[in-house]
Short mmCIF file of C-alpha atoms and ligand atoms in Angstrom, two decimals:
data_model
loop_
_atom_site.label_atom_id
_atom_site.label_comp_id
_atom_site.label_asym_id
_atom_site.label_seq_id
_atom_site.Cartn_x
_atom_site.Cartn_y
_atom_site.Cartn_z
CA MET H 1 93.09 93.66 72.06
CA LYS H 2 95.56 91.31 70.45
CA GLU H 3 97.45 90.90 67.24
CA GLN H 4 99.51 87.90 66.18
CA PHE H 5 102.79 87.92 64.33
CA LEU H 6 104.28 84.63 63.36
CA GLY H 7 101.86 82.67 65.80
CA VAL H 8 102.87 85.18 68.92
CA ASP H 9 100.36 87.21 70.38
CA VAL H 10 101.15 90.90 71.04
CA SER H 11 98.81 93.37 72.85
CA SER H 12 97.82 96.74 71.27
CA TYR H 13 97.27 98.26 74.47
CA SER H 14 98.64 101.93 75.26
CA TYR H 15 100.25 102.57 78.58
CA GLU H 16 97.16 104.33 79.68
CA GLN H 17 95.26 101.11 79.14
CA LEU H 18 97.65 98.91 80.69
CA LYS H 19 98.04 101.32 83.66
CA GLN H 20 94.09 100.85 84.36
CA ASN H 21 94.36 97.21 83.73
CA ILE H 22 97.09 96.55 86.09
CA ILE H 23 95.57 98.26 89.20
CA THR H 24 92.19 96.64 88.28
CA ASP H 25 94.08 93.26 88.33
CA ILE H 26 95.58 93.86 91.60
CA ASP H 27 92.45 94.96 93.12
CA GLN H 28 90.61 92.09 91.77
CA ASN H 29 93.38 89.44 93.23
CA LYS H 30 94.34 88.56 89.58
CA GLN H 31 97.49 87.32 88.55
CA SER H 32 98.99 89.01 85.56
CA PHE H 33 102.08 88.46 83.65
CA ILE H 34 104.01 91.17 81.44
CA VAL H 35 106.21 89.98 78.73
CA ALA H 36 107.94 92.30 76.44
CA ILE H 37 107.84 91.12 72.92
CA ASN H 38 110.46 91.96 70.13
CA PRO H 39 111.19 90.46 66.56
CA GLU H 40 114.18 88.51 68.20
CA LYS H 41 111.91 86.78 70.62
CA ILE H 42 109.26 86.25 67.89
CA LEU H 43 111.99 84.39 65.73
CA GLN H 44 113.09 82.38 68.60
CA ALA H 45 109.90 80.99 69.08
CA GLN H 46 109.60 79.76 65.53
CA LYS H 47 112.30 77.13 66.53
CA ASP H 48 110.98 76.62 70.12
CA ALA H 49 107.70 75.62 70.73
CA ASP H 50 107.78 75.97 74.43
CA LEU H 51 108.65 79.47 74.16
CA MET H 52 105.84 80.23 71.80
CA ARG H 53 103.43 78.74 74.28
CA LEU H 54 105.17 80.49 77.13
CA LEU H 55 104.82 83.96 75.36
CA ASN H 56 101.28 83.24 74.38
CA LYS H 57 100.36 82.48 78.19
CA ALA H 58 101.48 85.74 79.43
CA THR H 59 98.51 88.29 80.14
CA TYR H 60 100.04 91.28 78.33
CA GLN H 61 102.67 91.04 75.73
CA ILE H 62 103.89 94.60 75.14
CA PRO H 63 105.37 95.75 71.78
CA ASP H 64 108.59 96.41 72.64
CA GLY H 65 110.56 97.83 69.87
CA VAL H 66 109.85 99.41 66.33
CA GLY H 67 110.19 95.87 64.76
CA VAL H 68 106.81 95.22 66.26
CA LEU H 69 105.21 98.44 65.05
CA LEU H 70 106.49 97.86 61.63
CA ALA H 71 105.12 94.48 61.37
CA SER H 72 101.60 95.84 62.77
CA LYS H 73 101.83 98.32 59.97
CA LEU H 74 102.72 95.77 57.38
CA ASN H 75 99.28 93.78 58.35
CA ARG H 76 97.29 96.74 58.93
CA GLY H 77 97.10 96.32 62.56
CA ASN H 78 96.60 98.93 65.37
CA ILE H 79 99.92 99.01 67.12
CA SER H 80 100.86 102.49 66.67
CA GLN H 81 103.03 103.13 70.05
CA ARG H 82 106.11 101.21 71.50
CA VAL H 83 105.40 100.02 74.92
CA THR H 84 109.21 99.14 76.18
CA GLY H 85 109.94 97.07 79.07
CA ILE H 86 111.76 99.64 81.06
CA ASP H 87 109.16 102.38 80.48
CA MET H 88 106.24 100.12 81.52
CA LEU H 89 108.60 99.07 84.85
CA LEU H 90 108.62 102.87 85.21
CA THR H 91 104.97 103.32 84.69
CA LEU H 92 104.29 100.66 87.14
CA CYS H 93 106.41 102.09 89.78
CA GLU H 94 104.42 105.47 89.24
CA GLN H 95 101.26 103.71 89.45
CA ALA H 96 102.30 101.69 92.51
CA ALA H 97 103.36 104.82 94.24
CA ASP H 98 100.08 106.49 93.56
CA HIS H 99 97.96 103.46 94.54
CA ASP H 100 99.61 102.36 97.36
CA LYS H 101 100.77 99.22 95.87
CA SER H 102 104.33 97.77 96.74
CA VAL H 103 107.24 96.35 94.19
CA PHE H 104 109.82 93.94 94.70
CA LEU H 105 113.15 93.81 92.41
CA TYR H 106 114.60 90.50 91.71
CA GLY H 107 117.58 90.06 89.47
CA ALA H 108 120.80 91.62 87.84
CA LYS H 109 124.44 91.45 89.29
CA PRO H 110 124.88 91.65 93.02
CA GLY H 111 124.13 95.33 94.20
CA VAL H 112 122.61 96.50 90.90
CA ALA H 113 119.02 95.84 92.17
CA ASP H 114 119.95 97.77 95.37
CA LYS H 115 121.16 100.84 93.42
CA ALA H 116 118.21 100.59 91.11
CA LYS H 117 115.95 100.65 94.44
CA ASP H 118 117.79 103.85 95.38
CA SER H 119 117.36 105.64 92.19
CA LEU H 120 113.29 104.19 91.96
CA LYS H 121 113.02 106.00 95.60
CA GLU H 122 114.54 109.28 94.42
CA LYS H 123 112.10 109.27 91.55
CA TYR H 124 109.02 107.98 93.22
CA PRO H 125 109.49 109.11 96.62
CA ASN H 126 106.14 107.69 97.93
CA LEU H 127 107.05 104.29 96.01
CA LYS H 128 107.00 101.15 98.38
CA ILE H 129 109.85 98.79 97.77
CA ALA H 130 109.27 95.76 99.51
CA GLY H 131 112.48 94.02 98.92
CA VAL H 132 115.52 93.39 96.50
CA ILE H 133 117.19 90.10 95.58
CA ASP H 134 120.01 89.76 93.06
CA GLY H 135 119.77 87.32 90.08
CA TYR H 136 122.66 85.10 91.01
CA GLU H 137 121.09 83.82 94.47
CA LYS H 138 121.08 80.02 93.94
CA ASP H 139 118.74 78.99 96.84
CA GLU H 140 115.28 79.23 95.02
CA ASN H 141 113.25 78.36 98.43
CA ARG H 142 114.99 81.60 99.91
CA ILE H 143 114.05 83.63 97.01
CA ILE H 144 110.38 82.42 96.93
CA GLN H 145 110.09 82.62 100.90
CA THR H 146 111.63 86.46 100.77
CA ILE H 147 109.23 87.30 98.17
CA ASN H 148 106.19 85.95 99.88
CA GLU H 149 107.04 87.41 103.30
CA THR H 150 107.59 90.99 101.91
CA GLN H 151 104.24 90.43 100.04
CA PRO H 152 104.82 92.81 96.97
CA ASP H 153 101.92 93.43 94.76
CA ILE H 154 104.23 93.62 91.64
CA LEU H 155 107.44 91.65 90.90
CA PHE H 156 110.17 92.81 88.51
CA VAL H 157 111.99 89.91 87.45
CA ALA H 158 115.42 90.69 85.50
CA LEU H 159 117.20 87.40 84.56
CA GLY H 160 117.21 88.06 80.82
CA SER H 161 115.23 86.51 78.44
CA PRO H 162 113.60 84.09 78.10
CA LYS H 163 115.11 82.59 81.56
CA GLN H 164 113.20 85.37 83.26
CA GLU H 165 109.78 84.40 81.69
CA TYR H 166 110.29 80.83 82.33
CA TRP H 167 111.05 81.66 86.09
CA ILE H 168 108.07 83.50 86.20
CA LEU H 169 105.93 80.62 84.68
CA ASP H 170 107.32 78.19 86.94
CA HIS H 171 107.10 80.17 90.06
CA MET H 172 103.78 82.36 89.70
CA LYS H 173 101.49 79.66 91.39
CA ASP H 174 103.83 79.61 94.34
CA LEU H 175 104.12 83.41 94.84
CA ASN H 176 101.92 85.41 96.73
CA VAL H 177 102.03 88.29 93.92
CA LYS H 178 99.84 89.88 91.37
CA ILE H 179 101.78 91.55 88.71
CA PHE H 180 104.77 89.84 87.35
CA GLN H 181 107.10 91.49 84.69
CA GLY H 182 110.17 90.15 83.20
CA VAL H 183 112.43 93.33 82.66
CA GLY H 184 115.70 92.14 81.15
CA GLY H 185 118.50 94.61 81.88
CA SER H 186 116.39 97.38 83.13
CA PHE H 187 117.83 97.39 86.33
CA ASP H 188 121.27 97.61 85.03
CA VAL H 189 120.03 101.09 83.24
CA ILE H 190 117.79 102.26 86.19
CA SER H 191 121.07 101.79 88.40
CA GLY H 192 123.22 103.67 86.13
CA ARG H 193 125.39 100.89 85.38
CA VAL H 194 124.21 100.90 81.67
CA LYS H 195 123.29 104.28 79.94
CA ARG H 196 120.02 104.43 78.09
CA ALA H 197 119.98 106.04 74.65
CA PRO H 198 119.61 110.06 74.82
CA ASP H 199 116.07 111.41 74.71
CA ILE H 200 116.62 112.53 71.03
CA PHE H 201 117.23 108.49 69.93
CA GLN H 202 114.43 107.54 72.12
CA ARG H 203 111.83 110.15 70.55
CA PHE H 204 112.73 109.10 66.98
CA GLY H 205 112.65 105.24 67.61
CA LEU H 206 116.45 105.32 67.25
CA GLU H 207 117.41 103.68 70.26
CA TRP H 208 118.68 100.81 68.41
CA LEU H 209 120.86 102.69 66.61
CA TYR H 210 122.50 104.18 69.67
CA ARG H 211 122.66 100.73 71.22
CA LEU H 212 124.33 99.33 67.77
CA VAL H 213 127.25 102.27 68.02
CA THR H 214 127.45 101.55 71.98
CA GLU H 215 127.20 97.87 72.09
CA PRO H 216 128.42 96.77 68.42
CA TRP H 217 127.90 92.96 69.18
CA ARG H 218 123.96 93.74 68.95
CA ILE H 219 124.35 93.87 65.25
CA LYS H 220 123.95 89.82 65.60
CA ARG H 221 120.46 90.64 66.95
CA GLN H 222 119.52 93.52 65.00
CA ILE H 223 120.80 91.81 61.59
CA LYS H 224 117.44 89.56 61.89
CA LEU H 225 114.88 92.57 61.54
CA PRO H 226 114.54 92.61 57.67
CA SER H 227 114.24 88.63 57.84
CA PHE H 228 111.45 89.00 60.44
CA LEU H 229 109.51 91.62 58.48
CA PHE H 230 109.74 89.57 55.22
CA LYS H 231 108.63 86.49 57.28
CA VAL H 232 105.55 88.62 58.56
CA TRP H 233 104.83 89.85 54.90
CA LYS H 234 104.90 86.49 53.45
CA ASP H 235 102.80 84.78 56.33
CA LYS H 236 100.08 87.39 55.77
CA ARG H 237 99.89 86.23 52.07
N1 UDP E 301 120.97 88.00 84.91
C1 UDP E 301 120.76 87.62 86.19
N2 UDP E 301 120.97 86.20 86.50
C2 UDP E 301 121.35 85.45 85.37
C3 UDP E 301 121.55 85.81 84.22
C4 UDP E 301 121.24 87.32 83.98
O1 UDP E 301 120.53 88.45 87.12
O2 UDP E 301 121.38 84.33 85.70
C5 UDP E 301 120.68 89.36 84.75
C6 UDP E 301 121.87 90.35 84.07
O3 UDP E 301 122.85 90.62 84.96
C7 UDP E 301 121.14 91.46 83.41
C8 UDP E 301 119.81 90.84 82.88
O4 UDP E 301 119.78 89.53 83.65
O5 UDP E 301 121.07 92.35 84.39
C9 UDP E 301 120.01 90.50 81.38
O6 UDP E 301 120.11 91.70 80.89
P1 UDP E 301 119.90 91.81 79.03
O7 UDP E 301 120.20 93.13 78.52
O8 UDP E 301 120.94 90.56 78.57
O9 UDP E 301 118.53 91.32 78.74
P2 UDP E 301 117.69 90.97 77.54
O10 UDP E 301 118.27 91.35 76.65
O11 UDP E 301 117.49 89.29 77.75
O12 UDP E 301 116.05 91.47 77.94
#
């Protein structure tokens, strides 16, 4: 269930399939690692062999963003639905609430994960949130110890990319956690600190346009999309 773009694997699972896989992974005591893939990360991996290896080590590389969908179309692949990092996080919280699993929020500026916790509790009253730690805590041992003491099934890591992915891979073996997901700026959005694009933009896959207008410095990232698609097209030939 994977497709490859310029050497980087992307899974073609839908939310439905991922939902089932994750609960099975937890019940079978299997550690899984979810990473969101977008064109920017694929391009970065071209210049960084460690990053390429890291991305390909993940269990589920979710297709976050229209760029990956377009690349799959170019390659006549099967990825037809975006699976965004934040929607995956929300899906996992919903699943956790339904299946009596717990989650832990690690990352973002002090106070943000706490606010995200409150808003997740409001959305999913049955959700067990084992704990939160901000992303600027320096004491690695304290972080590991706190997470292990609270024994969450699912750990969301919001340190930005690729920092969070390196962190997950470096600490997976020390942590008594089943599912790891790198979630970037998701806590900022869930806490209400940063606004997500209105529904209409999301529905038409135009979230990038909204972000471009509200955070114009993102042009530096978005300008890379055409060159990414060209490289994918050339690579195929
Ligand atoms: N962050 C953090 N610790 C750090 C660096 C960043 O917790 O040492 C947090 C930051 O506060 C923000 C998130 O990581 O909440 C990065 O968000 P961004 O939208 O930049 O993520 P990306 O676009 O890389 O997925």
